[in-house]
Amino acid sequence: NGSIHGSHKTNNLRPEYSTEYLCLYITRDSVLHMTMISIVSDITNEISYIINDLITS
């Protein structure tokens, strides 16, 4: 059964296959990796600013 096999494979994913690990592995370029990290942190900062505005307003 394909669905059982699919869920079985999903449950066997190891924790090191996180998004950041995949980005680091795929790019293999420290400059590009740092750029991606800074972009993600910028987006996170923007979201936190928006949330703070919503809370304080």
C-alpha positions in Angstrom: 0.0 0.0 0.0 1.6 3.3 -1.1 0.0 5.5 1.5 1.2 3.3 4.4 4.7 3.3 2.9 4.6 7.1 2.5 3.6 7.7 6.1 6.2 5.2 7.2 8.9 7.1 5.3 7.7 10.4 6.8 8.0 9.0 10.3 11.5 7.9 9.6 12.8 11.4 8.7 15.8 12.1 10.9 15.9 15.5 12.8 19.0 16.6 11.0 17.0 17.0 7.8 15.7 20.3 9.0 15.1 23.3 6.6 18.3 25.0 7.7 20.3 21.8 7.3 18.9 21.3 3.8 19.7 24.9 2.9 23.3 24.5 4.1 23.6 21.2 2.3 22.1 22.4 -1.0 23.9 25.7 -1.3 27.3 24.6 0.1 28.1 28.3 -0.2 28.6 30.1 3.1 27.9 33.5 1.7 24.6 32.4 0.1 23.7 30.5 3.3 24.3 33.6 5.4 22.3 35.7 3.0 19.4 33.2 3.3 19.7 33.3 7.1 19.6 37.1 7.2 16.6 37.2 4.9 14.7 34.8 7.1 15.7 36.8 10.2 14.5 40.0 8.5 11.2 38.4 7.7 10.9 37.2 11.3 11.7 40.7 12.6 9.0 42.2 10.3 6.4 39.7 11.5 7.3 40.4 15.2 7.0 44.2 14.5 3.6 43.6 13.0 2.5 41.5 15.9 3.8 44.1 18.4 1.8 46.8 16.5 -1.3 44.7 16.8 -0.8 44.0 20.5 -0.1 47.6 21.4 -2.8 49.3 19.2 
